[in-house]
Amino acid sequence: MQLNYHQDILEIVLDNPPVNALGAASRRQLLEALDSADANSCVSAIVIRGGGALFSGGADISEFDKPWLEPGLPGLVDRLERCSKPVVAAIHGICYGGGLELALACHRRIASPAARMALPEVLLGLLPGAGGTQRLPRLIGARAALKMMLDGAPVDASTALALGLVDLIAGDLAVAALEMARQAATDQIRRTGDLPLPKDLREAVLDARENLSKRSLSPAQAYIIDSVAVMDELFSAGQAVEARLFTTLLATEASRGLRHAFFGERKVARIPGLSKEINQRDIKRVGVVGGGVMGTGIAIALLNAGLDVTIVDLQPEVRAKAESTIRTTIQRDVNKGRIDQRIADARFAALCIADDLSAMSRVDLVIEAVFEDIEVKKKVFTALDQHTRPDAILASNTSTLDLDVIAAFVKNPSRVIGLHFFSPANIMKLLEVVRGRETAPELLVAAMAFAKRIGKVGVISGVCDGFIGNRIFEEYLRQVYFMLEEGALPQQIDAAMEKWGMAMGPCRTMDLAGQDIGWAIRKRRAVQNPERPYSGIPDRICELGRFGQKSGKGFYLYPDGRTAQVDPEIEQLIVGYSDEFGIERREISDEEIISRCLLAMINEGAKILEEGIAYRPIDIDMTYLLGYGFARERGGPMFQADQIGLPSVFEQLNALAQGRNGWAWTPSPLIGRLAAGGESFESLNQ
Ligand code: T1G
């Protein structure tokens, strides 16, 4: 923290890079500075601003799972508000969470034009716990305050001014803040906590509660409404309720899962054993080979990130469809007000569509997204080897083929990497970055930076069948199919998993992805691993041509092409299959369904760790949170294993290994070792 004196104005500069998180040390320094300034008769007013690029990213989230350190943020914020000298918050860049609560307790607020303010605690399964639920409504009204707190979205400076969240916007913030402080020194002090209750308090709470019943808001959102609802003339009464509800939320699995995910998204960017000095490659021009669904989605993601894109496809009708889909999708963003026409036109201008790989001669990176056939890949990479610059990165979007085999098609395999996008590629945040045996380390660095550049989260995977995500997904599906033949039905399994927190049940997911895709994988694996058979039920469905949504029926019927409708024929097929194989059907509880699906993911995840395919458990969790619809509040399969407790996980796996198809449950020795040592998967996430 820096203290600067400008005659009788004390300027306190928060200085805790990278985001001026209000950790214990910062809170202690700020308290000392405030106490000292309050007692210093030479100081007539105070300005607080953030050092570096922002005001503050809020409380230090990493402190939440450790013993509380004094002074707590709520107490510090109250102390600031009680200051006998006026305090001005000079806000630039980001002012989020506890940082904004600190500013709310200041007596004036001034912002730079690009400043953005938010109370995003709800995204961490929390509520603003330093007086925000009590001060914000007093300052900007209950309805506006509830909107900000319930969606956690930032407001820009002009909106903040219109709301009354800030008093002024100024280009030269530092000078204007000092001027505002001098003026404030001559005025009466305006304490936010002393402001009257908002006039719209009752109706705003009633409306928010009504919304709650309609949209099943999260516990954090319900508690935010409760905290606002109890606002009282006596400020401390409402504050006490806020503090109690904050403490309750902090202990919930949902908040721990969300905080695990928050740090996880950032931890996966760290590549173990790689020095930071590796030079960043600048990727500006990208080639996409293949104008199909994946290639088009990838191209849209790249154009949306402001990159120059060249798509090559041999077939005119594919090129035409790709261009039309790209234009329609980007124009839709204009029509929905997400971007303006000028940006859309720039994106169209950055697109080139060609019919020959010689168009790839200037690109920095090529992403191959052609048919999943090794001979087709061979043709493409052999040609790319000739048509691209020797330093261009060659990436394959393959999801099932061996990247090392693909890399061997080019003279210099160290320039080959896997970039496995998830469909729809312009929407899904996960990008599996596959490091081949020969992939050069700087390609990993470049790929992770590229992922962030296009708004995705890169997770590095080694080469194995299915990489991290699909390899685990196959074991999850294996248990689903076994449970179908043992007594469950698709609608029960899907409902149980969706109620537990998966965005979409496994049977509906495969109907969406295409049952024929799963069929091809099972056929290939039947040859490669005959000792690991699946239930034959999904093959029976495919043999009837029921490939899911694309064919109007799969596990379900799709009368309108999208809505899944239970089909009695499928129940007959499944029951008939059980009878045919003499499997006595039994009642399978939702609990068993969830447990076996989760344990299948956990056990395969542990094997992926043991084989070094994933660097850390967090890489597996982020893969599932960002690419497989695993509820963010649940933190991911490895986080869940820690919640269950590894001794219990190991015990359950061993019990399942004694049961039907026990061969599918070979417990991972890593789980056994961690359990025996009282360790958790989290201990491997450093
Ligand atoms: N606490 C601790 N570490 C944080 C942090 C925070 N609030 N915010 C960021 N970091 C770390 C992050 O993990 C990363 O670490 C580095 O800073 C750069 O982050 C009582 C309870 C501020 C918009 O939810 O939204 O206040 O990987 O890569 O892209 O009511 O960080 O380098 O080791 O994201 O420039 C509420 C969370 C907290 C804001 C900057 N505040 N942060 O984005 O950098 S709870 C938030 C963000 C609270 C009070 C409540 C973003 C950012 P590393 P980054 P960025």
XYZ file of C-alpha atoms and ligand atoms in Angstrom:
741
model
C 0.000 0.000 0.000
C 1.319 3.470 -0.876
C 0.441 6.656 0.993
C 0.809 9.933 -0.907
C 0.149 13.348 0.637
C -1.199 16.117 -1.630
C -1.208 19.025 0.849
C -4.061 18.117 3.204
C -5.362 15.200 1.141
C -4.092 11.693 1.884
C -4.100 9.374 -1.152
C -4.107 5.676 -0.224
C -3.092 3.427 -3.133
C -4.052 -0.260 -2.873
C -0.997 -2.204 -3.952
C -1.496 -5.984 -3.974
C -0.858 -7.253 -7.523
C -2.281 -8.685 -9.634
C -5.818 -7.638 -8.667
C -5.449 -5.698 -5.387
C -7.328 -8.505 -3.640
C -8.234 -7.332 -0.138
C -6.250 -9.967 1.689
C -5.354 -9.788 5.356
C -2.168 -7.755 4.865
C -3.941 -5.193 2.690
C -6.791 -4.935 5.186
C -4.359 -4.398 8.066
C -2.455 -1.698 6.172
C -5.678 0.039 5.145
C -6.995 0.011 8.719
C -3.738 1.480 10.028
C -3.798 4.173 7.334
C -7.406 5.091 8.132
C -6.827 5.202 11.900
C -3.745 7.320 11.411
C -5.433 9.725 8.981
C -8.449 10.050 11.248
C -6.223 11.135 14.090
C -4.077 13.445 11.934
C -5.395 16.993 12.077
C -3.345 17.877 8.992
C -5.448 15.480 6.882
C -8.780 16.952 5.806
C -9.858 14.266 3.331
C -8.783 10.893 1.907
C -8.729 9.355 -1.583
C -8.537 5.581 -2.051
C -7.518 4.226 -5.436
C -6.066 1.021 -6.872
C -2.516 0.624 -8.000
C -1.959 -0.960 -11.411
C -4.752 -1.579 -13.884
C -7.706 -1.760 -11.536
C -9.269 -0.678 -8.276
C -9.742 -4.123 -6.720
C -10.912 -7.643 -7.626
C -12.537 -7.939 -4.191
C -11.859 -10.034 -1.125
C -9.074 -12.594 -1.399
C -11.032 -15.705 -2.425
C -8.075 -17.932 -1.551
C -8.514 -16.962 2.125
C -12.036 -18.356 2.368
C -10.992 -21.913 3.182
C -8.456 -20.811 5.786
C -8.999 -19.546 9.353
C -10.302 -15.961 9.274
C -7.612 -13.288 9.731
C -8.400 -9.972 11.367
C -9.329 -7.357 10.506
C -12.268 -8.854 8.650
C -13.489 -6.991 5.591
C -16.951 -6.114 6.975
C -15.396 -4.470 10.029
C -12.861 -2.599 7.936
C -15.596 -1.307 5.630
C -17.642 -0.102 8.602
C -14.547 1.587 10.059
C -13.977 3.380 6.778
C -17.550 4.649 6.703
C -17.200 5.949 10.277
C -14.108 7.994 9.321
C -14.394 11.583 10.514
C -12.678 12.730 7.304
C -14.493 12.313 3.954
C -13.167 9.398 1.887
C -13.371 9.399 -1.927
C -13.150 6.150 -3.907
C -11.333 6.768 -7.201
C -12.366 3.805 -9.344
C -10.585 2.718 -12.520
C -10.635 -0.650 -14.273
C -12.266 -3.444 -12.320
C -14.024 -2.792 -8.990
C -15.645 -6.060 -7.971
C -17.019 -7.689 -4.834
C -15.432 -6.512 -1.631
C -13.670 -3.817 -3.642
C -17.017 -2.295 -4.567
C -18.262 -2.770 -1.000
C -15.253 -0.754 0.142
C -16.180 1.959 -2.375
C -19.814 1.891 -1.210
C -18.655 2.746 2.318
C -16.649 5.706 0.998
C -18.444 9.019 1.136
C -18.006 9.851 -2.555
C -17.244 7.747 -5.608
C -15.616 8.893 -8.845
C -14.900 6.615 -11.799
C -12.868 6.615 -14.974
C -14.909 6.180 -18.198
C -13.743 2.552 -18.660
C -14.377 1.483 -15.078
C -16.602 -1.563 -14.486
C -18.290 -2.366 -11.179
C -19.924 -5.599 -9.993
C -20.924 -7.670 -6.988
C -20.196 -11.107 -8.561
C -20.239 -13.061 -5.291
C -23.290 -15.003 -6.496
C -21.064 -16.609 -9.157
C -19.043 -18.080 -6.294
C -22.178 -19.286 -4.493
C -21.860 -16.407 -2.030
C -23.495 -13.067 -1.310
C -21.789 -9.667 -0.823
C -20.650 -10.161 2.759
C -19.151 -6.760 3.579
C -22.291 -4.680 3.764
C -23.092 -4.744 0.062
C -26.624 -6.099 0.514
C -27.358 -3.220 2.903
C -25.556 -0.295 1.280
C -26.148 -0.881 -2.436
C -29.976 -0.769 -2.193
C -29.750 2.408 -0.081
C -27.598 4.010 -2.771
C -29.229 2.899 -6.040
C -32.612 1.488 -5.011
C -33.612 -2.071 -4.154
C -34.625 -3.196 -7.654
C -31.398 -2.067 -9.341
C -29.338 -3.423 -6.446
C -31.048 -6.821 -6.510
C -30.466 -7.065 -10.262
C -26.760 -6.359 -9.831
C -26.373 -8.839 -6.966
C -28.572 -11.626 -8.372
C -26.854 -11.821 -11.764
C -23.405 -10.673 -10.647
C -22.858 -8.883 -13.953
C -20.710 -5.728 -14.154
C -22.099 -2.280 -14.915
C -20.039 0.239 -16.871
C -19.226 3.717 -15.635
C -22.050 5.489 -17.437
C -24.623 3.043 -16.048
C -23.105 3.440 -12.604
C -23.454 7.226 -12.882
C -27.064 6.922 -14.020
C -27.813 4.623 -11.081
C -26.152 6.928 -8.582
C -23.508 4.299 -7.821
C -20.833 6.875 -8.645
C -21.059 10.653 -8.304
C -18.871 11.604 -11.249
C -16.972 10.209 -14.244
C -13.633 11.838 -14.968
C -10.967 11.285 -17.606
C -8.094 12.408 -15.400
C -9.197 10.387 -12.399
C -6.327 11.123 -10.008
C -6.650 14.914 -10.346
C -10.450 14.894 -10.283
C -10.474 12.658 -7.206
C -8.264 15.086 -5.293
C -10.537 17.935 -6.328
C -13.589 15.982 -5.193
C -11.873 15.263 -1.866
C -11.137 18.954 -1.322
C -14.765 19.792 -1.994
C -15.982 16.992 0.266
C -13.799 18.349 3.064
C -15.983 21.409 3.164
C -19.283 19.490 2.982
C -21.155 17.443 5.512
C -20.079 13.770 5.419
C -22.606 11.550 3.549
C -22.572 8.021 4.932
C -24.227 5.406 2.710
C -25.292 3.400 5.758
C -27.185 6.439 7.066
C -29.233 6.805 3.890
C -32.948 5.998 4.302
C -34.324 2.609 3.261
C -35.036 2.494 -0.502
C -38.620 3.405 -1.361
C -38.954 0.391 -3.704
C -37.742 -2.098 -1.067
C -40.951 -4.059 -0.494
C -42.092 -4.382 -4.112
C -38.585 -5.167 -5.335
C -38.259 -7.987 -2.805
C -41.727 -9.318 -3.650
C -40.901 -9.324 -7.378
C -37.558 -11.000 -6.764
C -39.208 -13.665 -4.596
C -41.814 -14.263 -7.298
C -38.999 -14.728 -9.793
C -37.421 -17.167 -7.345
C -40.418 -19.458 -7.583
C -40.376 -19.259 -11.399
C -36.668 -19.741 -12.069
C -35.527 -21.848 -9.067
C -32.764 -19.423 -8.149
C -29.691 -20.725 -6.345
C -29.429 -20.686 -2.518
C -27.049 -17.722 -2.811
C -29.619 -15.783 -4.803
C -32.355 -16.657 -2.311
C -30.144 -15.446 0.562
C -29.334 -12.213 -1.255
C -33.049 -11.494 -1.430
C -33.428 -12.442 2.243
C -30.608 -10.067 3.227
C -32.179 -7.192 1.340
C -35.619 -8.056 2.687
C -34.475 -7.601 6.299
C -32.969 -4.154 5.673
C -33.846 -2.090 8.654
C -33.554 1.492 9.831
C -30.998 0.008 12.219
C -28.217 -0.758 9.685
C -26.482 -3.263 11.943
C -29.589 -5.477 12.151
C -29.561 -6.170 8.418
C -25.799 -6.475 8.448
C -25.976 -9.205 11.103
C -28.351 -11.247 8.909
C -26.047 -10.721 5.906
C -23.060 -11.949 7.909
C -24.905 -15.053 9.131
C -26.132 -15.992 5.648
C -22.668 -15.358 4.164
C -21.097 -17.769 6.659
C -23.744 -20.373 5.846
C -23.117 -20.115 2.102
C -19.340 -20.227 2.538
C -19.635 -23.748 3.978
C -21.851 -25.130 1.190
C -20.514 -27.648 -1.333
C -21.915 -25.414 -4.082
C -19.770 -22.451 -3.061
C -16.694 -24.637 -2.550
C -17.300 -26.168 -5.969
C -17.682 -22.773 -7.634
C -14.530 -21.440 -5.961
C -12.705 -24.638 -7.005
C -13.805 -23.930 -10.581
C -12.813 -20.255 -10.374
C -9.213 -21.093 -9.480
C -9.288 -24.188 -11.702
C -9.851 -22.154 -14.844
C -6.630 -20.333 -14.047
C -4.567 -23.259 -12.716
C -4.965 -25.304 -15.904
C -3.102 -22.564 -17.786
C 0.036 -23.444 -15.851
C 2.218 -25.951 -17.734
C 4.355 -27.879 -15.232
C 8.084 -27.871 -15.938
C 7.943 -25.145 -18.560
C 9.821 -21.908 -17.963
C 7.810 -18.735 -18.503
C 10.593 -17.432 -20.755
C 9.399 -19.490 -23.733
C 8.626 -16.896 -26.387
C 4.983 -16.402 -27.189
C 4.173 -17.004 -30.835
C 1.939 -14.379 -32.348
C -0.986 -16.082 -34.066
C -2.858 -13.729 -36.406
C -3.717 -15.804 -39.474
C -5.363 -19.208 -39.039
C -6.269 -21.815 -41.637
C -9.106 -24.296 -41.147
C -9.131 -27.436 -43.282
C -12.657 -28.793 -43.645
C -15.799 -26.706 -43.894
C -18.112 -29.115 -42.120
C -19.963 -28.484 -38.847
C -16.793 -28.501 -36.742
C -14.691 -26.518 -39.224
C -17.399 -23.885 -39.552
C -17.849 -23.606 -35.776
C -14.107 -23.277 -35.299
C -13.938 -20.598 -37.995
C -16.683 -18.586 -36.286
C -14.843 -18.757 -32.948
C -11.677 -17.514 -34.676
C -13.433 -14.693 -36.535
C -15.166 -13.619 -33.324
C -11.713 -13.312 -31.762
C -10.622 -10.954 -34.533
C -8.361 -13.408 -36.366
C -7.914 -13.730 -40.138
C -9.384 -17.064 -41.215
C -8.925 -19.123 -44.358
C -11.172 -22.153 -44.760
C -10.220 -24.755 -47.340
C -12.637 -27.419 -48.521
C -12.579 -29.327 -51.777
C -16.354 -29.425 -52.212
C -18.131 -26.294 -53.561
C -21.387 -27.067 -51.758
C -19.565 -27.475 -48.458
C -17.743 -24.173 -48.988
C -21.031 -22.456 -49.805
C -22.761 -23.896 -46.735
C -19.848 -22.902 -44.519
C -19.913 -19.326 -45.782
C -23.660 -19.056 -45.369
C -23.595 -20.486 -41.829
C -20.773 -18.135 -40.826
C -22.518 -15.067 -42.225
C -25.867 -16.012 -40.673
C -24.340 -16.673 -37.256
C -22.338 -13.458 -37.114
C -25.215 -11.388 -38.508
C -27.455 -12.872 -35.797
C -25.115 -11.317 -33.227
C -25.733 -7.946 -34.858
C -29.484 -8.488 -34.905
C -29.400 -9.396 -31.209
C -27.393 -6.284 -30.391
C -24.340 -8.209 -29.229
C -22.028 -6.548 -31.795
C -22.424 -3.694 -34.203
C -22.504 -4.042 -37.977
C -19.043 -2.547 -38.329
C -17.554 -5.391 -36.303
C -19.559 -7.967 -38.224
C -18.353 -6.540 -41.524
C -14.760 -6.646 -40.301
C -15.245 -10.303 -39.445
C -16.673 -11.046 -42.882
C -13.704 -9.239 -44.436
C -11.317 -11.410 -42.403
C -12.776 -14.585 -43.908
C -11.372 -16.269 -46.986
C -12.750 -19.534 -48.394
C -10.634 -21.526 -50.839
C -10.590 -24.886 -52.566
C -6.871 -25.618 -52.400
C -4.390 -26.063 -49.558
C -1.958 -23.711 -51.287
C -4.114 -20.995 -49.671
C -2.455 -21.968 -46.395
C 0.940 -20.626 -47.427
C 0.856 -17.565 -45.119
C -0.991 -18.830 -42.059
C 0.554 -19.038 -38.580
C -1.611 -21.993 -37.535
C -3.672 -24.572 -39.393
C -6.505 -26.454 -37.696
C -7.479 -29.620 -39.520
C -11.121 -30.562 -39.054
C -11.734 -33.193 -41.714
C -13.448 -36.585 -41.523
C -12.217 -38.886 -38.740
C -10.353 -41.244 -41.027
C -6.607 -41.730 -40.747
C -6.102 -41.958 -44.523
C -7.893 -38.633 -45.040
C -5.771 -37.057 -42.289
C -2.647 -38.455 -43.946
C -3.501 -36.795 -47.261
C -4.205 -33.469 -45.553
C -1.084 -33.372 -43.380
C 1.168 -34.497 -46.184
C -0.161 -31.632 -48.304
C 0.023 -29.139 -45.426
C 3.669 -30.077 -44.966
C 4.310 -28.736 -48.456
C 2.003 -25.730 -48.499
C 2.644 -24.141 -45.112
C 5.554 -22.169 -43.709
C 7.997 -24.449 -41.859
C 7.261 -22.543 -38.626
C 3.468 -22.768 -38.985
C 1.766 -24.816 -36.275
C -0.201 -27.795 -37.604
C -3.125 -28.795 -35.365
C -5.592 -31.634 -35.656
C -9.094 -31.432 -34.208
C -9.203 -35.213 -34.062
C -11.171 -36.675 -31.153
C -10.530 -40.359 -31.654
C -7.373 -40.849 -33.708
C -3.769 -41.101 -32.493
C -2.111 -37.695 -32.758
C 1.358 -39.261 -32.830
C 0.391 -41.210 -35.957
C -0.875 -37.995 -37.541
C 2.303 -36.121 -36.564
C 4.393 -38.756 -38.299
C 2.876 -37.694 -41.626
C 4.943 -34.489 -41.609
C 8.685 -34.020 -41.806
C 8.880 -32.080 -38.553
C 6.411 -33.695 -36.105
C 7.373 -31.204 -33.398
C 5.137 -28.648 -35.096
C 2.054 -30.863 -34.721
C -0.378 -30.502 -31.813
C -3.978 -31.490 -31.102
C -6.673 -28.824 -30.678
C -9.820 -30.751 -29.820
C -12.814 -28.418 -29.987
C -16.232 -29.343 -28.625
C -19.371 -28.855 -30.674
C -20.741 -26.233 -31.113
C -17.147 -25.048 -31.440
C -18.064 -21.355 -31.377
C -19.926 -21.813 -28.069
C -18.240 -24.498 -25.930
C -15.457 -23.061 -23.730
C -13.353 -26.229 -23.458
C -10.402 -26.781 -25.776
C -8.405 -29.969 -25.201
C -4.813 -29.150 -26.157
C -3.217 -32.492 -27.009
C 0.524 -32.764 -26.579
C 1.977 -35.380 -28.912
C 5.155 -37.277 -28.128
C 7.101 -34.887 -30.392
C 5.105 -31.667 -29.826
C 7.522 -28.813 -29.131
C 7.027 -27.181 -25.688
C 6.571 -23.709 -27.170
C 3.567 -25.054 -29.090
C 1.874 -25.831 -25.776
C 2.501 -22.280 -24.589
C 1.226 -20.887 -27.896
C -1.842 -23.146 -27.835
C -2.814 -22.144 -24.295
C -2.449 -18.457 -25.152
C -4.449 -19.076 -28.340
C -7.205 -20.765 -26.311
C -7.495 -17.712 -24.053
C -7.386 -15.415 -27.102
C -10.443 -17.140 -28.609
C -12.315 -17.088 -25.295
C -11.766 -20.720 -24.406
C -10.099 -22.553 -21.543
C -7.318 -24.814 -22.727
C -6.722 -28.067 -20.877
C -3.592 -30.004 -21.830
C -3.997 -33.741 -22.417
C -1.530 -36.435 -23.366
C -2.292 -38.866 -26.180
C -4.626 -41.737 -25.347
C -7.914 -43.061 -26.722
C -10.366 -40.233 -26.114
C -7.849 -37.932 -24.403
C -9.222 -36.800 -21.015
C -12.874 -36.052 -21.733
C -14.063 -38.795 -24.063
C -11.993 -41.486 -22.364
C -13.807 -40.801 -19.082
C -17.115 -40.394 -20.917
C -16.812 -43.924 -22.379
C -16.537 -45.429 -18.872
C -19.497 -43.318 -17.735
C -21.521 -44.623 -20.728
C -20.400 -48.196 -20.056
C -22.046 -48.071 -16.635
C -25.149 -46.400 -18.053
C -25.590 -49.205 -20.595
C -24.987 -51.899 -17.951
C -27.654 -50.295 -15.765
C -30.089 -50.369 -18.683
C -29.762 -54.129 -18.991
C -29.860 -54.573 -15.209
C -33.135 -52.757 -14.686
C -33.022 -49.019 -15.357
C -34.546 -47.162 -18.305
C -33.094 -44.198 -20.228
C -35.570 -41.689 -18.825
C -34.780 -42.743 -15.240
C -31.036 -42.508 -15.719
C -31.247 -39.157 -17.490
C -33.619 -37.714 -14.890
C -31.411 -38.874 -12.023
C -28.246 -37.412 -13.527
C -29.930 -34.151 -14.544
C -31.453 -33.751 -11.077
C -28.003 -34.375 -9.603
C -26.518 -31.623 -11.762
C -25.539 -32.824 -15.240
C -26.755 -30.393 -17.895
C -28.021 -33.346 -19.943
C -28.483 -37.014 -19.100
C -26.190 -39.502 -20.852
C -28.860 -41.106 -23.049
C -30.117 -37.755 -24.305
C -26.534 -36.634 -24.776
C -25.788 -39.572 -27.064
C -29.014 -38.969 -28.989
C -27.788 -35.402 -29.512
C -24.181 -36.338 -30.381
C -25.332 -39.166 -32.644
C -25.694 -42.824 -31.608
C -23.744 -43.747 -34.735
C -20.706 -41.901 -33.341
C -20.823 -44.039 -30.206
C -21.404 -47.135 -32.304
C -18.252 -46.504 -34.358
C -16.223 -46.069 -31.173
C -17.596 -49.306 -29.681
C -16.874 -51.214 -32.899
C -13.297 -49.937 -32.974
C -12.815 -50.748 -29.304
C -14.355 -54.222 -29.723
C -11.374 -54.972 -31.977
C -8.757 -53.154 -29.867
C -10.027 -54.202 -26.418
C -12.293 -57.264 -26.822
C -11.902 -57.930 -23.104
C -13.803 -54.745 -22.310
C -17.257 -55.204 -23.859
C -20.150 -52.775 -23.463
C -23.743 -53.886 -23.064
C -25.175 -54.649 -26.496
C -28.234 -52.424 -25.940
C -26.953 -49.298 -27.725
C -25.801 -51.422 -30.675
C -29.311 -52.908 -30.944
C -30.701 -49.388 -31.160
C -28.176 -48.435 -33.849
C -28.967 -51.602 -35.824
C -32.524 -50.231 -36.063
C -31.117 -47.048 -37.589
C -32.040 -45.102 -34.457
C -29.102 -42.669 -34.437
C -30.759 -40.105 -32.196
C -32.021 -36.611 -33.056
C -30.471 -36.770 -36.523
C -32.700 -39.714 -37.438
C -35.745 -38.609 -35.449
C -35.259 -41.383 -32.902
C -32.631 -42.939 -30.700
C -33.194 -43.770 -27.055
C -36.107 -41.379 -27.396
C -38.473 -40.227 -30.134
C -38.000 -36.674 -31.457
C -41.326 -35.751 -33.075
C -40.221 -32.142 -33.492
C -36.601 -33.030 -34.136
C -35.439 -31.787 -30.717
C -37.759 -32.669 -27.830
C -37.093 -36.106 -26.375
C -40.190 -38.250 -25.982
C -40.140 -41.589 -24.166
C -40.668 -44.440 -26.643
C -42.334 -47.612 -25.286
C -40.572 -49.539 -28.037
C -37.241 -48.810 -26.373
C -38.471 -50.196 -23.053
C -39.579 -53.352 -24.881
C -36.193 -53.593 -26.606
C -34.310 -53.167 -23.313
C -36.484 -55.596 -21.322
C -36.288 -58.066 -24.220
C -32.509 -57.764 -24.236
C -32.315 -58.512 -20.492
C -34.575 -61.547 -20.953
C -32.555 -62.708 -23.954
C -29.380 -62.686 -21.881
C -31.018 -64.059 -18.746
C -30.356 -60.881 -16.792
C -32.908 -60.608 -14.022
C -34.021 -57.007 -13.996
C -34.094 -55.255 -10.626
C -35.028 -51.896 -9.167
C -32.050 -49.546 -9.522
C -32.233 -46.473 -7.287
C -31.339 -42.975 -8.417
C -28.614 -43.045 -5.762
C -27.034 -46.123 -7.357
C -27.257 -44.519 -10.793
C -25.501 -41.346 -9.623
C -22.921 -43.269 -7.610
C -21.935 -45.683 -10.394
C -21.741 -42.892 -12.993
C -19.651 -40.722 -10.683
C -17.359 -43.566 -9.573
C -16.789 -44.538 -13.209
C -15.647 -40.973 -13.963
C -13.509 -40.760 -10.808
C -11.789 -44.117 -11.347
C -10.948 -43.439 -14.990
C -9.822 -39.936 -14.030
C -7.432 -41.402 -11.483
C -5.996 -43.740 -14.155
C -5.557 -40.789 -16.489
C -3.571 -39.070 -13.736
C -1.457 -42.157 -13.063
C -0.598 -42.401 -16.771
C 0.375 -38.735 -16.900
C -2.289 -37.975 -19.504
C -3.621 -35.155 -17.302
C -1.213 -33.022 -15.276
C -3.483 -32.591 -12.241
C -6.950 -33.575 -10.975
C -8.083 -29.978 -11.648
C -7.439 -30.505 -15.369
C -9.937 -33.373 -15.296
C -12.453 -31.320 -13.327
C -12.230 -28.362 -15.711
C -12.628 -30.712 -18.694
C -15.909 -31.938 -17.235
C -17.184 -28.557 -16.078
C -16.466 -26.861 -19.402
C -17.059 -29.628 -21.912
C -19.436 -32.215 -20.503
C -22.156 -30.306 -18.692
C -20.986 -31.262 -15.195
C -22.665 -28.771 -12.825
C -20.177 -26.026 -11.911
C -21.425 -26.120 -8.307
C -20.370 -29.781 -8.170
C -16.746 -28.855 -8.968
C -15.979 -31.823 -11.241
C -15.507 -35.584 -10.740
C -12.211 -35.356 -8.806
C -13.585 -32.601 -6.559
C -16.566 -34.860 -5.912
C -14.216 -37.724 -5.009
C -12.724 -35.485 -2.318
C -16.198 -34.620 -1.060
C -17.086 -38.342 -0.816
C -13.670 -39.079 0.737
C -11.085 -41.224 -1.026
C -11.222 -44.060 1.550
C -14.935 -44.446 0.844
C -14.391 -44.121 -2.922
C -11.772 -46.878 -2.793
C -14.011 -49.086 -0.664
C -16.976 -48.622 -3.039
C -14.815 -49.380 -6.080
C -13.570 -52.581 -4.486
C -17.138 -53.589 -3.637
C -18.269 -52.958 -7.223
C -15.307 -54.979 -8.496
C -16.845 -58.015 -6.755
C -20.196 -57.506 -8.479
C -21.603 -58.036 -12.003
C -19.121 -56.902 -14.705
C -16.703 -56.325 -11.846
C -13.874 -56.322 -14.389
C -14.944 -52.770 -15.319
C -14.141 -51.589 -11.792
C -10.385 -52.182 -11.402
C -9.778 -49.655 -8.619
C -7.041 -47.157 -9.447
C -4.001 -47.777 -7.173
C -3.557 -44.000 -6.969
C -6.872 -43.709 -5.130
C -5.747 -46.453 -2.785
C -2.430 -44.730 -2.104
C -4.000 -41.312 -1.511
C -6.681 -42.850 0.706
C -4.079 -44.741 2.741
C -2.057 -41.559 3.183
C -5.030 -39.468 4.204
C -4.448 -37.375 1.069
C -6.992 -35.860 -1.314
C -6.948 -35.183 -5.034
C -6.797 -31.487 -4.117
C -3.331 -32.115 -2.652
C -2.180 -32.922 -6.213
C -3.502 -29.639 -7.613
C -0.585 -27.408 -6.574
N -9.066 -13.292 -4.855
C -7.907 -13.971 -5.014
N -7.270 -14.124 -6.210
C -7.842 -13.536 -7.273
C -9.041 -12.797 -7.187
C -9.657 -12.686 -5.907
N -10.773 -11.967 -5.732
N -9.349 -12.341 -8.447
C -8.374 -12.782 -9.264
N -7.470 -13.492 -8.567
C -6.242 -14.095 -9.091
C -6.507 -15.160 -10.131
O -6.722 -16.414 -9.499
C -5.240 -15.128 -10.939
O -4.249 -15.811 -10.165
C -4.860 -13.642 -10.925
O -5.533 -13.085 -9.794
C -5.302 -12.916 -12.174
O -6.708 -13.197 -12.326
C -16.605 -10.132 0.981
C -16.983 -12.344 -0.524
C -10.624 -9.381 -11.248
C -11.845 -9.513 -13.445
O -15.361 -12.669 -7.784
O -13.290 -11.782 -11.899
O -15.257 -10.022 -2.549
O -3.614 -17.614 -11.851
O -6.456 -14.212 -14.608
O -8.415 -11.871 -16.460
O -18.392 -9.594 -0.430
O -9.842 -12.153 -11.782
O -2.297 -15.481 -11.716
O -2.199 -17.146 -9.832
O -8.753 -13.619 -13.669
O -7.389 -9.684 -15.515
C -15.441 -11.222 -5.463
C -12.891 -12.525 -9.229
C -14.594 -11.976 -4.494
C -13.728 -11.311 -8.816
C -9.391 -9.927 -13.305
N -14.649 -10.884 -6.604
N -11.857 -12.165 -10.166
O -9.413 -10.730 -14.472
O -7.101 -11.801 -14.310
S -15.512 -12.505 -3.109
C -14.649 -11.700 -7.690
C -12.164 -11.861 -11.457
C -15.833 -11.045 -2.295
C -17.011 -9.907 -0.450
C -16.924 -11.105 -1.309
C -10.991 -11.579 -12.354
C -10.739 -10.069 -12.563
P -3.007 -16.558 -10.934
P -7.316 -13.299 -13.796
P -8.062 -10.995 -15.289
